[in-house]
Coordinates of C-alpha atoms in Angstrom, one line a residue:
M1 CA -88.3 27.1 24.6
R2 CA -92.0 26.9 23.9
Y3 CA -92.8 25.2 27.2
L4 CA -91.6 28.3 29.1
A5 CA -93.4 30.5 26.7
T6 CA -96.6 28.7 27.5
L7 CA -96.1 29.2 31.2
A8 CA -95.3 32.9 30.7
A9 CA -98.6 33.6 28.9
L10 CA -100.8 35.9 30.9
A11 CA -103.8 34.3 32.6
L12 CA -107.2 35.8 32.4
P13 CA -108.5 37.5 35.6
L14 CA -110.3 35.0 37.8
A15 CA -114.0 35.4 38.4
P16 CA -115.2 35.6 42.0
A17 CA -115.5 32.2 43.6
F18 CA -119.3 32.6 44.0
A19 CA -119.7 33.1 40.3
Q20 CA -118.2 29.8 39.3
D21 CA -120.4 27.2 37.5
S22 CA -121.5 25.0 40.4
A23 CA -122.1 22.1 37.9
K24 CA -118.5 22.0 36.8
P25 CA -116.5 19.4 38.8
A26 CA -113.7 20.6 41.0
V27 CA -110.2 19.9 39.7
E28 CA -106.8 19.5 41.3
P29 CA -104.6 22.6 40.6
K30 CA -101.7 21.7 38.3
P31 CA -98.2 22.7 39.5
A32 CA -97.1 25.8 37.7
A33 CA -94.0 24.2 36.1
L34 CA -96.0 21.4 34.4
V35 CA -97.4 21.7 30.9
A36 CA -100.3 19.3 30.3
D37 CA -100.9 18.9 26.6
G38 CA -103.9 16.8 25.6
L39 CA -104.5 15.5 29.2
P40 CA -107.8 15.7 31.1
D41 CA -107.9 17.7 34.3
V42 CA -107.2 15.7 37.5
P43 CA -110.4 15.5 39.6
A44 CA -110.1 17.1 43.0
D45 CA -111.1 13.9 44.8
L46 CA -108.3 11.8 43.3
P47 CA -105.5 13.2 45.5
A48 CA -107.6 12.5 48.6
T49 CA -108.3 9.0 47.5
T50 CA -104.6 8.2 46.9
R51 CA -103.1 10.4 49.6
P52 CA -101.7 7.7 51.9
Y53 CA -99.8 6.2 49.0
M54 CA -98.4 9.6 48.1
E55 CA -96.9 10.3 51.5
N56 CA -94.4 7.6 51.8
R57 CA -90.8 8.6 52.0
G58 CA -87.4 6.8 52.2
A59 CA -84.0 7.5 53.7
G60 CA -80.7 6.8 52.1
F61 CA -77.3 6.5 53.9
V62 CA -75.0 9.3 52.8
G63 CA -72.0 9.1 55.2
W64 CA -70.6 9.3 58.7
N65 CA -69.4 12.2 60.8
P66 CA -66.0 11.0 62.0
V67 CA -66.0 13.3 65.1
D68 CA -69.5 13.1 66.7
K69 CA -70.4 9.7 65.1
S70 CA -73.6 10.9 63.6
M71 CA -75.0 9.9 60.3
L72 CA -75.7 11.9 57.2
I73 CA -78.9 10.7 55.4
S74 CA -80.9 11.9 52.4
T75 CA -84.7 12.1 52.8
R76 CA -87.6 14.4 51.8
F77 CA -90.0 16.3 54.1
A78 CA -91.1 19.0 51.6
N79 CA -90.9 19.1 47.8
T80 CA -87.3 17.8 47.3
T81 CA -84.8 15.4 48.9
Q82 CA -82.3 17.1 51.2
I83 CA -79.4 16.2 53.5
H84 CA -80.2 15.5 57.2
R85 CA -78.2 14.6 60.3
V86 CA -79.2 11.8 62.6
A87 CA -77.3 11.8 65.9
T88 CA -78.3 8.4 67.3
P89 CA -80.3 5.4 66.2
M90 CA -84.0 6.4 65.7
G91 CA -83.0 10.0 66.6
A92 CA -84.6 13.1 65.1
R93 CA -83.8 13.8 61.4
Q94 CA -82.2 17.2 61.6
Q95 CA -82.4 18.9 58.1
L96 CA -79.1 20.5 57.1
T97 CA -79.8 21.7 53.5
F98 CA -82.8 23.7 52.5
E99 CA -82.6 24.0 48.7
A100 CA -85.4 24.3 46.1
E101 CA -83.5 21.7 44.1
P102 CA -82.8 18.1 45.4
V103 CA -79.6 17.6 47.4
G104 CA -79.0 13.9 47.6
S105 CA -75.2 13.6 48.1
G106 CA -72.8 15.1 50.7
A107 CA -69.8 14.3 52.7
W108 CA -68.0 15.5 55.8
S109 CA -64.2 15.9 55.5
P110 CA -62.4 12.9 56.9
K111 CA -60.7 13.1 60.3
S112 CA -61.8 16.6 61.4
A113 CA -65.3 17.0 59.9
D114 CA -64.6 20.7 59.8
I115 CA -66.2 21.2 56.4
M116 CA -69.1 19.5 54.6
L117 CA -69.5 19.4 50.8
V118 CA -72.7 18.8 48.8
Q119 CA -73.5 18.5 45.1
K120 CA -76.6 19.7 43.3
D121 CA -77.8 20.8 39.9
I122 CA -80.6 23.1 38.7
G123 CA -83.9 21.9 37.2
G124 CA -82.5 18.4 36.6
N125 CA -80.0 19.6 34.0
E126 CA -77.2 17.4 35.7
F127 CA -74.7 20.2 35.4
Y128 CA -73.7 19.5 39.0
Q129 CA -71.9 22.0 41.1
I130 CA -70.0 21.4 44.3
Y131 CA -70.7 23.5 47.4
A132 CA -69.4 23.9 50.9
L133 CA -72.3 24.0 53.4
K134 CA -71.8 26.8 56.0
D135 CA -74.5 28.2 58.3
G136 CA -77.3 26.7 56.2
R137 CA -76.0 28.3 53.0
L138 CA -74.2 26.8 50.1
E139 CA -70.9 28.4 49.0
L140 CA -70.1 27.6 45.4
L141 CA -66.7 25.9 44.9
T142 CA -66.9 25.1 41.2
D143 CA -67.5 27.4 38.2
G144 CA -71.3 27.4 38.2
K145 CA -71.5 26.5 34.5
S146 CA -69.9 23.1 33.7
R147 CA -70.7 19.6 34.8
N148 CA -68.7 18.7 37.9
G149 CA -68.5 15.3 39.7
F150 CA -67.4 14.8 43.3
N151 CA -64.9 12.0 43.3
A152 CA -62.9 11.4 46.5
W153 CA -61.4 12.9 49.6
S154 CA -57.8 12.2 50.6
K155 CA -57.6 10.1 53.7
D156 CA -56.4 13.2 55.8
G157 CA -59.2 15.3 54.4
T158 CA -57.0 18.0 52.9
L159 CA -57.6 17.3 49.2
L160 CA -60.8 16.9 47.2
A161 CA -60.7 15.3 43.8
Y162 CA -63.4 16.0 41.2
T163 CA -63.9 16.1 37.5
S164 CA -65.2 19.0 35.4
T165 CA -66.1 19.7 31.8
R166 CA -65.2 23.4 32.2
R167 CA -62.5 23.3 29.6
N168 CA -64.6 22.5 26.6
G169 CA -68.0 21.2 27.8
R170 CA -67.2 17.7 26.7
D171 CA -64.2 16.2 28.5
S172 CA -64.2 15.4 32.2
D173 CA -60.8 16.7 33.2
I174 CA -59.4 15.9 36.6
Y175 CA -59.0 18.6 39.3
A176 CA -58.1 18.8 43.0
M177 CA -58.4 21.5 45.6
N178 CA -58.4 22.1 49.3
P179 CA -62.1 23.1 49.6
R180 CA -61.2 25.4 52.6
D181 CA -59.1 27.4 50.1
P182 CA -60.9 27.5 46.7
A183 CA -57.9 29.4 45.3
S184 CA -55.9 26.1 45.6
N185 CA -58.0 24.6 42.8
R186 CA -56.0 23.2 39.9
M187 CA -56.3 20.9 37.0
I188 CA -54.2 17.8 37.5
A189 CA -54.9 16.0 34.2
Q190 CA -56.4 16.9 30.9
V191 CA -58.3 14.0 29.4
A192 CA -60.5 13.0 26.5
G193 CA -64.0 11.7 27.1
G194 CA -66.6 11.8 29.8
G195 CA -66.1 8.6 31.9
W196 CA -63.2 9.7 34.1
A197 CA -62.9 9.7 37.9
I198 CA -60.3 9.6 40.7
N199 CA -61.1 6.5 42.7
D200 CA -58.8 7.1 45.6
F201 CA -55.6 8.9 46.7
A202 CA -52.5 6.9 47.7
P203 CA -51.8 7.1 51.4
D204 CA -48.9 9.5 50.8
K205 CA -50.9 11.6 48.3
S206 CA -48.2 11.4 45.7
W207 CA -50.4 9.6 43.2
A208 CA -54.0 8.6 42.7
L209 CA -56.0 5.7 41.2
V210 CA -57.9 6.9 38.2
S211 CA -60.6 5.0 36.3
Q212 CA -61.9 5.6 32.8
Y213 CA -65.4 4.1 32.3
V214 CA -65.7 3.0 28.7
S215 CA -68.8 0.9 28.9
V216 CA -70.6 -1.5 31.2
Q217 CA -68.2 -4.2 30.0
K218 CA -64.9 -2.2 30.1
A219 CA -63.2 0.2 32.5
D220 CA -59.5 1.0 32.5
L221 CA -57.3 2.0 35.4
F222 CA -54.4 4.5 35.5
R223 CA -51.8 5.7 38.0
L224 CA -51.9 9.5 38.1
D225 CA -48.9 11.4 39.4
L226 CA -50.3 14.3 41.3
A227 CA -47.3 16.5 40.9
T228 CA -46.7 16.1 37.2
G229 CA -50.1 15.0 35.9
A230 CA -48.5 12.0 34.2
M231 CA -51.0 9.2 33.6
T232 CA -49.6 5.6 33.4
P233 CA -51.9 2.7 32.4
I234 CA -52.3 -0.1 34.9
G235 CA -52.8 -3.5 33.3
D236 CA -53.6 -4.3 29.7
H237 CA -56.1 -1.9 28.3
K238 CA -56.7 -4.1 25.3
K239 CA -58.7 -6.5 27.5
M240 CA -62.4 -6.2 27.8
V241 CA -62.6 -6.1 31.6
A242 CA -65.1 -4.3 33.8
Q243 CA -63.6 -3.1 37.1
G244 CA -64.6 -0.7 39.8
G245 CA -64.4 0.6 43.3
A246 CA -60.5 0.6 43.4
E247 CA -59.5 1.7 46.9
F248 CA -56.4 1.7 49.1
A249 CA -56.3 -0.4 52.3
P250 CA -54.3 1.1 55.2
D251 CA -51.3 -1.1 54.3
G252 CA -51.3 0.3 50.7
T253 CA -53.0 -2.8 49.2
I254 CA -55.4 -1.9 46.4
W255 CA -58.8 -3.6 46.6
M256 CA -61.3 -3.5 43.8
T257 CA -64.0 -5.5 41.9
S258 CA -63.3 -7.0 38.5
D259 CA -64.8 -9.6 36.1
E260 CA -61.4 -10.6 34.7
G261 CA -61.5 -14.4 34.3
S262 CA -65.1 -14.5 35.4
D263 CA -68.6 -13.7 34.2
F264 CA -69.2 -11.8 37.4
Q265 CA -67.6 -9.0 39.4
R266 CA -65.4 -10.5 42.1
L267 CA -63.7 -8.8 45.0
G268 CA -59.9 -8.9 45.0
T269 CA -56.6 -7.1 45.0
L270 CA -54.6 -5.3 42.3
D271 CA -50.9 -5.2 41.7
P272 CA -50.4 -1.7 40.3
A273 CA -47.0 -2.6 38.8
T274 CA -48.3 -5.5 36.7
G275 CA -52.0 -4.9 36.6
K276 CA -52.6 -8.4 37.9
F277 CA -56.0 -8.9 39.6
T278 CA -56.2 -11.6 42.3
A279 CA -59.7 -12.7 43.5
K280 CA -60.2 -12.9 47.3
G281 CA -62.8 -14.6 49.4
P282 CA -65.3 -17.2 48.3
A283 CA -66.1 -17.7 44.7
E284 CA -69.3 -15.7 44.5
K285 CA -71.7 -16.8 41.7
W286 CA -73.1 -13.3 41.5
D287 CA -71.8 -9.7 41.2
V288 CA -70.0 -8.0 44.1
E289 CA -71.7 -4.6 43.7
T290 CA -70.1 -2.5 46.4
F291 CA -67.6 -2.7 49.2
D292 CA -65.7 -0.6 51.8
I293 CA -62.5 -1.2 53.9
A294 CA -62.3 -0.7 57.6
D295 CA -59.9 2.1 58.6
D296 CA -57.7 -0.4 60.5
G297 CA -57.8 -2.9 57.6
S298 CA -59.3 -5.6 59.8
F299 CA -62.2 -6.4 57.5
I300 CA -63.9 -5.5 54.3
A301 CA -67.7 -5.1 54.1
Y302 CA -69.2 -6.0 50.7
A303 CA -72.6 -6.6 49.2
V304 CA -73.4 -9.3 46.7
N305 CA -76.4 -9.1 44.3
E306 CA -77.9 -12.6 44.2
A307 CA -80.6 -12.6 41.5
G308 CA -81.7 -9.1 42.6
M309 CA -81.4 -9.7 46.4
S310 CA -78.5 -8.3 48.4
K311 CA -76.3 -10.2 50.8
L312 CA -73.9 -8.3 53.1
R313 CA -70.7 -10.1 54.0
L314 CA -67.6 -9.3 56.0
L315 CA -64.2 -10.6 54.8
D316 CA -61.2 -10.9 57.0
P317 CA -58.4 -10.1 54.5
T318 CA -55.8 -11.9 56.6
S319 CA -57.5 -15.3 57.1
G320 CA -59.9 -15.1 54.2
A321 CA -62.8 -16.0 56.6
V322 CA -66.2 -14.6 55.6
R323 CA -69.3 -13.9 57.7
T324 CA -72.7 -13.1 56.4
V325 CA -75.0 -10.5 58.1
D326 CA -78.5 -11.7 58.9
L327 CA -80.8 -9.5 56.9
P328 CA -84.2 -10.1 55.4
A329 CA -84.6 -10.4 51.6
G330 CA -84.1 -7.0 50.1
I331 CA -81.7 -4.5 48.6
I332 CA -78.6 -2.9 50.2
G333 CA -77.0 0.4 49.2
G334 CA -74.4 2.8 50.4
V335 CA -72.1 0.5 52.3
S336 CA -69.7 2.6 54.3
V337 CA -67.4 1.7 57.3
A338 CA -67.0 4.4 59.9
P339 CA -63.6 5.1 61.4
W340 CA -64.6 3.2 64.6
G341 CA -65.7 0.2 62.5
E342 CA -69.5 0.5 62.4
I343 CA -71.0 -0.2 59.0
G344 CA -73.6 2.1 57.6
I345 CA -76.1 0.8 54.9
S346 CA -79.4 1.6 53.3
F347 CA -81.9 -1.2 53.0
T348 CA -85.3 -1.6 51.3
S349 CA -87.6 -4.4 50.4
A350 CA -91.2 -4.9 49.1
R351 CA -92.5 -4.5 52.6
S352 CA -90.0 -1.9 53.9
A353 CA -89.4 1.6 52.7
A354 CA -85.8 2.5 52.2
D355 CA -84.2 3.2 55.6
V356 CA -80.8 3.5 57.2
Y357 CA -79.1 0.9 59.4
S358 CA -75.8 0.1 61.0
V359 CA -74.0 -3.2 61.6
D360 CA -71.7 -4.0 64.4
P361 CA -68.7 -5.8 62.8
K362 CA -68.0 -7.9 65.9
T363 CA -71.4 -9.2 66.7
L364 CA -73.1 -8.5 63.3
K365 CA -76.0 -6.9 65.2
V366 CA -78.1 -4.8 62.9
T367 CA -79.4 -1.4 64.4
R368 CA -82.1 0.6 62.8
W369 CA -81.4 4.4 62.5
T370 CA -84.5 5.7 60.7
Q371 CA -88.1 4.5 60.2
S372 CA -89.5 6.3 57.2
E373 CA -93.2 7.1 57.1
T374 CA -95.5 5.1 54.7
G375 CA -98.5 7.4 54.7
G376 CA -100.1 5.6 57.6
L377 CA -100.3 2.4 55.6
D378 CA -99.0 -0.9 57.0
P379 CA -96.1 -1.9 54.6
L380 CA -96.3 -5.5 55.8
K381 CA -99.6 -5.8 53.8
N382 CA -97.8 -5.1 50.5
V383 CA -97.5 -8.2 48.4
E384 CA -94.1 -9.9 47.9
P385 CA -93.1 -10.5 44.3
E386 CA -92.7 -13.8 42.6
L387 CA -89.8 -14.6 40.3
V388 CA -91.0 -15.3 36.7
K389 CA -88.7 -17.0 34.2
V390 CA -89.3 -17.6 30.5
K391 CA -87.4 -18.8 27.5
S392 CA -87.1 -16.1 24.9
F393 CA -87.2 -16.5 21.1
D394 CA -83.7 -17.9 20.9
G395 CA -83.8 -20.1 24.1
L396 CA -82.2 -17.5 26.4
E397 CA -83.8 -17.5 29.9
V398 CA -84.9 -14.1 31.0
S399 CA -86.7 -13.3 34.3
G400 CA -88.5 -10.6 36.2
F401 CA -90.5 -9.9 39.3
L402 CA -94.4 -10.1 39.3
Y403 CA -96.5 -8.4 41.9
R404 CA -100.1 -9.9 41.9
P405 CA -103.0 -8.2 43.6
D406 CA -104.9 -10.1 46.4
P407 CA -107.2 -12.6 44.7
A408 CA -109.6 -12.5 47.6
K409 CA -110.1 -8.7 47.1
F410 CA -109.8 -8.8 43.3
P411 CA -111.2 -12.1 42.0
G412 CA -111.1 -13.1 38.4
K413 CA -108.6 -12.3 35.7
R414 CA -106.6 -9.1 36.4
P415 CA -105.1 -6.5 34.1
L416 CA -101.3 -6.2 34.0
I417 CA -98.8 -3.4 33.5
M418 CA -95.2 -4.3 32.5
N419 CA -92.7 -1.7 33.8
V420 CA -89.3 -1.8 32.0
H421 CA -86.2 -0.4 33.7
G422 CA -83.8 2.1 32.1
G423 CA -80.1 1.9 31.4
P424 CA -80.1 -0.4 29.6
E425 CA -77.4 -1.3 32.0
G426 CA -79.8 -1.5 34.9
Q427 CA -81.8 -4.1 36.8
S428 CA -85.2 -4.3 38.3
R429 CA -85.0 -5.5 41.9
P430 CA -87.7 -6.2 44.5
G431 CA -87.6 -3.0 46.5
F432 CA -90.3 -0.9 48.0
L433 CA -92.8 0.2 45.3
G434 CA -94.1 3.3 47.0
R435 CA -97.1 4.9 45.2
S436 CA -97.1 2.0 42.7
N437 CA -98.6 -0.1 45.5
Y438 CA -101.8 1.8 44.8
L439 CA -102.1 0.1 41.4
I440 CA -101.8 -3.4 43.1
N441 CA -103.6 -2.9 46.4
E442 CA -106.4 -0.5 45.3
L443 CA -107.0 -1.0 41.6
G444 CA -106.2 -4.7 41.4
I445 CA -103.6 -4.4 38.7
A446 CA -100.7 -6.9 38.5
V447 CA -97.3 -5.2 37.9
F448 CA -94.4 -6.9 36.3
Y449 CA -90.7 -5.7 36.3
P450 CA -88.7 -7.6 33.6
N451 CA -85.0 -8.0 33.3
V452 CA -84.5 -8.4 29.6
R453 CA -81.1 -9.2 28.0
G454 CA -78.7 -6.3 28.5
S455 CA -79.7 -6.0 32.2
T456 CA -76.9 -5.9 34.8
G457 CA -76.8 -8.5 37.6
Y458 CA -76.6 -11.6 35.5
G459 CA -73.0 -11.5 34.3
K460 CA -71.0 -9.8 31.5
T461 CA -72.2 -12.2 28.8
F462 CA -75.9 -11.4 29.5
V463 CA -75.3 -7.7 29.7
S464 CA -73.7 -7.7 26.3
L465 CA -76.5 -9.5 24.4
D466 CA -78.2 -6.3 23.3
N467 CA -75.2 -4.2 22.3
G468 CA -75.3 -2.2 19.1
P469 CA -78.0 -1.6 16.6
F470 CA -78.1 -5.2 15.2
K471 CA -78.8 -6.8 18.5
R472 CA -81.0 -4.0 20.0
E473 CA -84.4 -5.5 19.1
D474 CA -83.5 -8.9 20.6
S475 CA -84.4 -7.3 24.0
V476 CA -87.7 -6.1 22.5
K477 CA -88.4 -9.7 21.6
D478 CA -87.8 -10.6 25.3
M479 CA -90.8 -8.4 26.2
G480 CA -92.8 -10.4 23.6
A481 CA -91.9 -13.6 25.3
F482 CA -93.1 -12.3 28.6
L483 CA -96.4 -11.1 27.1
D484 CA -97.0 -14.5 25.5
Q485 CA -96.3 -16.2 28.8
F486 CA -98.7 -14.0 30.7
A487 CA -101.4 -14.4 28.1
K488 CA -101.5 -18.1 29.2
D489 CA -101.8 -17.2 32.9
K490 CA -105.3 -18.0 34.1
A491 CA -105.2 -15.2 36.7
L492 CA -104.3 -12.5 34.1
D493 CA -106.5 -10.8 31.5
A494 CA -104.6 -10.8 28.2
T495 CA -107.1 -8.3 26.8
R496 CA -105.9 -5.7 29.4
F497 CA -102.1 -5.5 29.2
G498 CA -100.3 -2.2 29.3
L499 CA -96.6 -1.3 29.3
T500 CA -94.5 1.6 30.8
G501 CA -90.9 2.4 31.2
G502 CA -88.4 5.3 31.6
S503 CA -85.2 6.3 29.7
Y504 CA -84.1 3.2 27.9
G505 CA -87.2 1.6 29.3
G506 CA -89.0 4.4 27.6
Y507 CA -87.5 3.4 24.3
M508 CA -88.7 -0.2 25.0
C509 CA -92.2 1.3 25.7
Y510 CA -92.3 3.0 22.3
A511 CA -90.8 -0.2 20.7
A512 CA -93.5 -2.3 22.4
A513 CA -96.2 0.1 21.1
T514 CA -95.0 -0.6 17.5
H515 CA -94.2 -4.3 17.8
Y516 CA -97.0 -5.5 20.1
A517 CA -99.9 -3.2 19.3
D518 CA -102.1 -6.3 19.1
K519 CA -101.1 -7.3 22.7
L520 CA -101.1 -4.0 24.5
R521 CA -104.0 -1.7 25.3
A522 CA -101.9 1.4 26.1
N523 CA -98.3 2.6 26.7
L524 CA -96.9 5.2 29.1
C525 CA -93.4 6.2 28.0
V526 CA -91.2 8.4 30.2
V527 CA -88.1 10.5 29.1
A528 CA -87.8 8.1 26.2
I529 CA -85.7 7.7 23.0
S530 CA -87.8 7.8 19.9
N531 CA -85.1 8.1 17.3
F532 CA -81.6 6.7 18.0
V533 CA -80.0 9.0 15.4
T534 CA -81.4 12.2 16.7
F535 CA -80.9 11.0 20.3
L536 CA -77.2 10.4 19.7
E537 CA -76.8 13.7 17.8
N538 CA -78.5 15.8 20.5
T539 CA -77.6 14.1 23.8
Q540 CA -75.1 16.1 25.8
E541 CA -71.7 16.0 24.3
Y542 CA -69.9 14.8 27.4
R543 CA -71.9 11.5 27.3
R544 CA -72.3 11.0 23.5
D545 CA -69.3 8.6 23.0
L546 CA -70.4 6.5 26.0
R547 CA -73.8 6.0 24.5
R548 CA -72.4 5.2 21.1
V549 CA -70.6 2.2 22.6
E550 CA -74.0 0.8 23.8
Y551 CA -76.3 1.8 21.0
G552 CA -74.1 2.2 17.9
D553 CA -72.4 5.0 16.1
E554 CA -74.7 7.2 14.0
R555 CA -71.7 8.5 12.1
D556 CA -71.1 5.1 10.5
P557 CA -73.4 4.8 7.4
V558 CA -74.2 1.1 8.0
Q559 CA -75.0 1.6 11.7
R560 CA -76.9 4.8 11.0
K561 CA -79.2 2.9 8.6
K562 CA -79.9 0.2 11.1
L563 CA -80.4 2.7 13.9
M564 CA -83.0 4.5 11.8
E565 CA -84.7 1.2 11.0
I566 CA -85.1 0.2 14.6
S567 CA -86.2 3.6 15.8
P568 CA -89.8 3.8 17.0
L569 CA -90.3 7.0 15.1
T570 CA -89.6 5.2 11.8
R571 CA -92.5 2.8 12.7
V572 CA -94.8 5.4 14.2
A573 CA -97.6 4.3 11.9
D574 CA -97.7 1.0 13.8
I575 CA -98.7 2.8 17.0
K576 CA -102.4 2.1 17.1
K577 CA -103.1 2.4 20.9
P578 CA -103.2 5.4 23.2
L579 CA -99.8 6.8 24.2
F580 CA -98.9 8.9 27.3
V581 CA -95.5 10.7 27.0
V582 CA -93.7 12.3 30.0
T583 CA -90.8 14.7 29.4
G584 CA -88.3 16.7 31.4
A585 CA -87.6 19.9 29.5
N586 CA -84.1 20.1 30.9
D587 CA -83.1 16.5 30.3
P588 CA -79.4 16.3 29.3
R589 CA -79.6 12.6 28.4
V590 CA -82.7 12.2 26.3
P591 CA -83.6 15.7 24.9
A592 CA -87.2 16.9 25.1
S593 CA -87.1 16.9 21.3
E594 CA -87.3 13.1 21.3
A595 CA -90.8 13.4 22.9
D596 CA -91.9 16.3 20.8
Q597 CA -91.3 14.5 17.5
I598 CA -93.1 11.3 18.4
V599 CA -96.1 13.1 19.9
A600 CA -96.4 15.2 16.8
A601 CA -96.2 12.1 14.5
V602 CA -98.7 10.1 16.5
R603 CA -101.2 12.9 16.4
K604 CA -100.6 13.5 12.7
N605 CA -101.6 9.9 12.1
G606 CA -104.8 10.5 14.1
G607 CA -103.6 8.7 17.2
T608 CA -104.0 9.6 20.9
A609 CA -101.0 11.1 22.6
W610 CA -101.1 12.7 26.0
H611 CA -98.0 14.8 26.8
L612 CA -96.9 16.0 30.2
V613 CA -93.8 18.3 30.4
G614 CA -91.9 19.3 33.5
T615 CA -90.2 22.6 32.7
N616 CA -88.1 22.4 35.9
E617 CA -87.3 18.8 35.5
G618 CA -84.6 16.7 33.8
H619 CA -84.2 12.9 33.2
G620 CA -87.3 12.0 35.3
F621 CA -89.3 14.1 37.8
A622 CA -87.7 14.8 41.1
K623 CA -90.0 17.4 42.8
K624 CA -92.8 15.9 44.8
E625 CA -95.6 18.2 43.5
N626 CA -94.7 17.2 39.9
V627 CA -94.3 13.5 40.8
D628 CA -97.7 13.5 42.5
Y629 CA -99.5 15.2 39.6
N630 CA -97.8 12.8 37.1
F631 CA -99.0 9.9 39.1
W632 CA -102.6 11.1 39.2
A633 CA -102.5 11.8 35.5
S634 CA -101.2 8.3 34.9
L635 CA -104.1 6.8 36.9
L636 CA -106.5 8.7 34.7
F637 CA -104.7 7.2 31.7
W638 CA -104.8 3.6 32.9
K639 CA -108.4 3.9 34.1
Q640 CA -109.5 5.2 30.7
Y641 CA -107.5 2.9 28.4
L642 CA -106.6 -0.2 30.5
L643 CA -109.3 -0.8 33.0
N644 CA -112.4 0.4 31.1

């Protein structure tokens, strides 16, 4: 790969420091793994200016230790996120993994906690391997080559279920092993496709619940006989139903979420013999996004996504009574009930970095376990977002979250950056913005996070409105509706609008650059699709069919023609404003070639295209030194092309 060749080129000997040109401004050293093509150097004073915003960190709940009642959390103290142990609320964060690559997931074995497993990849390639952590070292349990996915422990902690593409690099076959004895590893079921997982083992371990994710609108369940490998469908797989989180209660009842008979995911029970889903608890008007069952079956903790804000509720499965935990407006993640009943969660908001908490199921008292650093800045001074709603071209209401800078500090009309989420089955939610607060608090830039059609969180009808090549640009038109609305806002400067986004949001960034060149000053596009046909042909094989369901099938001549028509590369001549492209060289989802071809085309047309490549990164930058440099480069881009 030419990026690596560039890095491998021999450098000229350095002159003594006293011989340097004193008139030349000092620059910030670029991380060795980054290739900066067409970018200016980062001035040495910029890191110092931004430093407090760069040193925030967050903590995510990973799991409980069933023996000593400590927590596993993920957080970062050096260059990458690692697994840490916290023994007591607000106790020290004891680091357990010490890898060069991020390690964000791990789990103790149930019951005995005699072995801990973690999962990691190399250079962001997402070919995850599963390891046992022993004495600070990781012992490889999988083949070291294929893509593997940690699925579930059996309740007694003797069996681990996982998926692997080792057979052919494409299909996620189902395996099980006792991780204490890697020789016990065996394939249980050979499958076709990449969306498979074991959700849970039956209490007697004779069978398991298996799900096949087909799309955001459809997931099918199966009963897998662990002795024979026979797979029996549960329910009618002809139905377009999204379901998830299937889990056994202690009495053998299967709980899950499903949108059958509803526009939203509801919590309920499943009859494995008939496939009938029965909703339980109050009729929520929003998605139930995650849940966990107490070991004694006395309650179920679940989180509801209400217009982007989370509510944590406890359901008594016997009486149907529901209690709501008193939490501030924010986002909940990682709901997990400990064997003794305590509920572990992650929580973040605009004014609170992600941290870990527990909830007493009897009193509903919330206890904080970590308090992540925010670079010495007071997070309570961060602005809260306002919810913005507009009618799009066809009358559909779309919304998003707008963060405005302090008008007292920044009077007059302010510039705006629209930041589009990926997925497209994703959702922008009002969490902690981290270093992006610098844009708002120090540069006076308003930042807007839209949820265009196709976003999750607003029901299965809304999420389907961008499916396939013939509806794809309807979501692009939603961005236009927001731009038109903001152009009328007396506090915003319509001559200084910019747009950014990553992954699918990166495609939207390119699309906006072609469709709204007259409304945007600059575009910063990250790990982005530039041509749907070449993307579908070159994305990793294990995920290709899953993406065809969303975007369209490039093998069909009619769809291929439309996919080419709507691809930004086809309309690259319409890109008139400066472009900044950020790429992970090891990206398995959106190959680096997607960036290469549009950068080359823009430059061929005489346009401006900065290009930053992380040779040790994948679908987005994960290593702090790379993330920091990327941010500083983006500040130079916005200052030059948006603020000036």
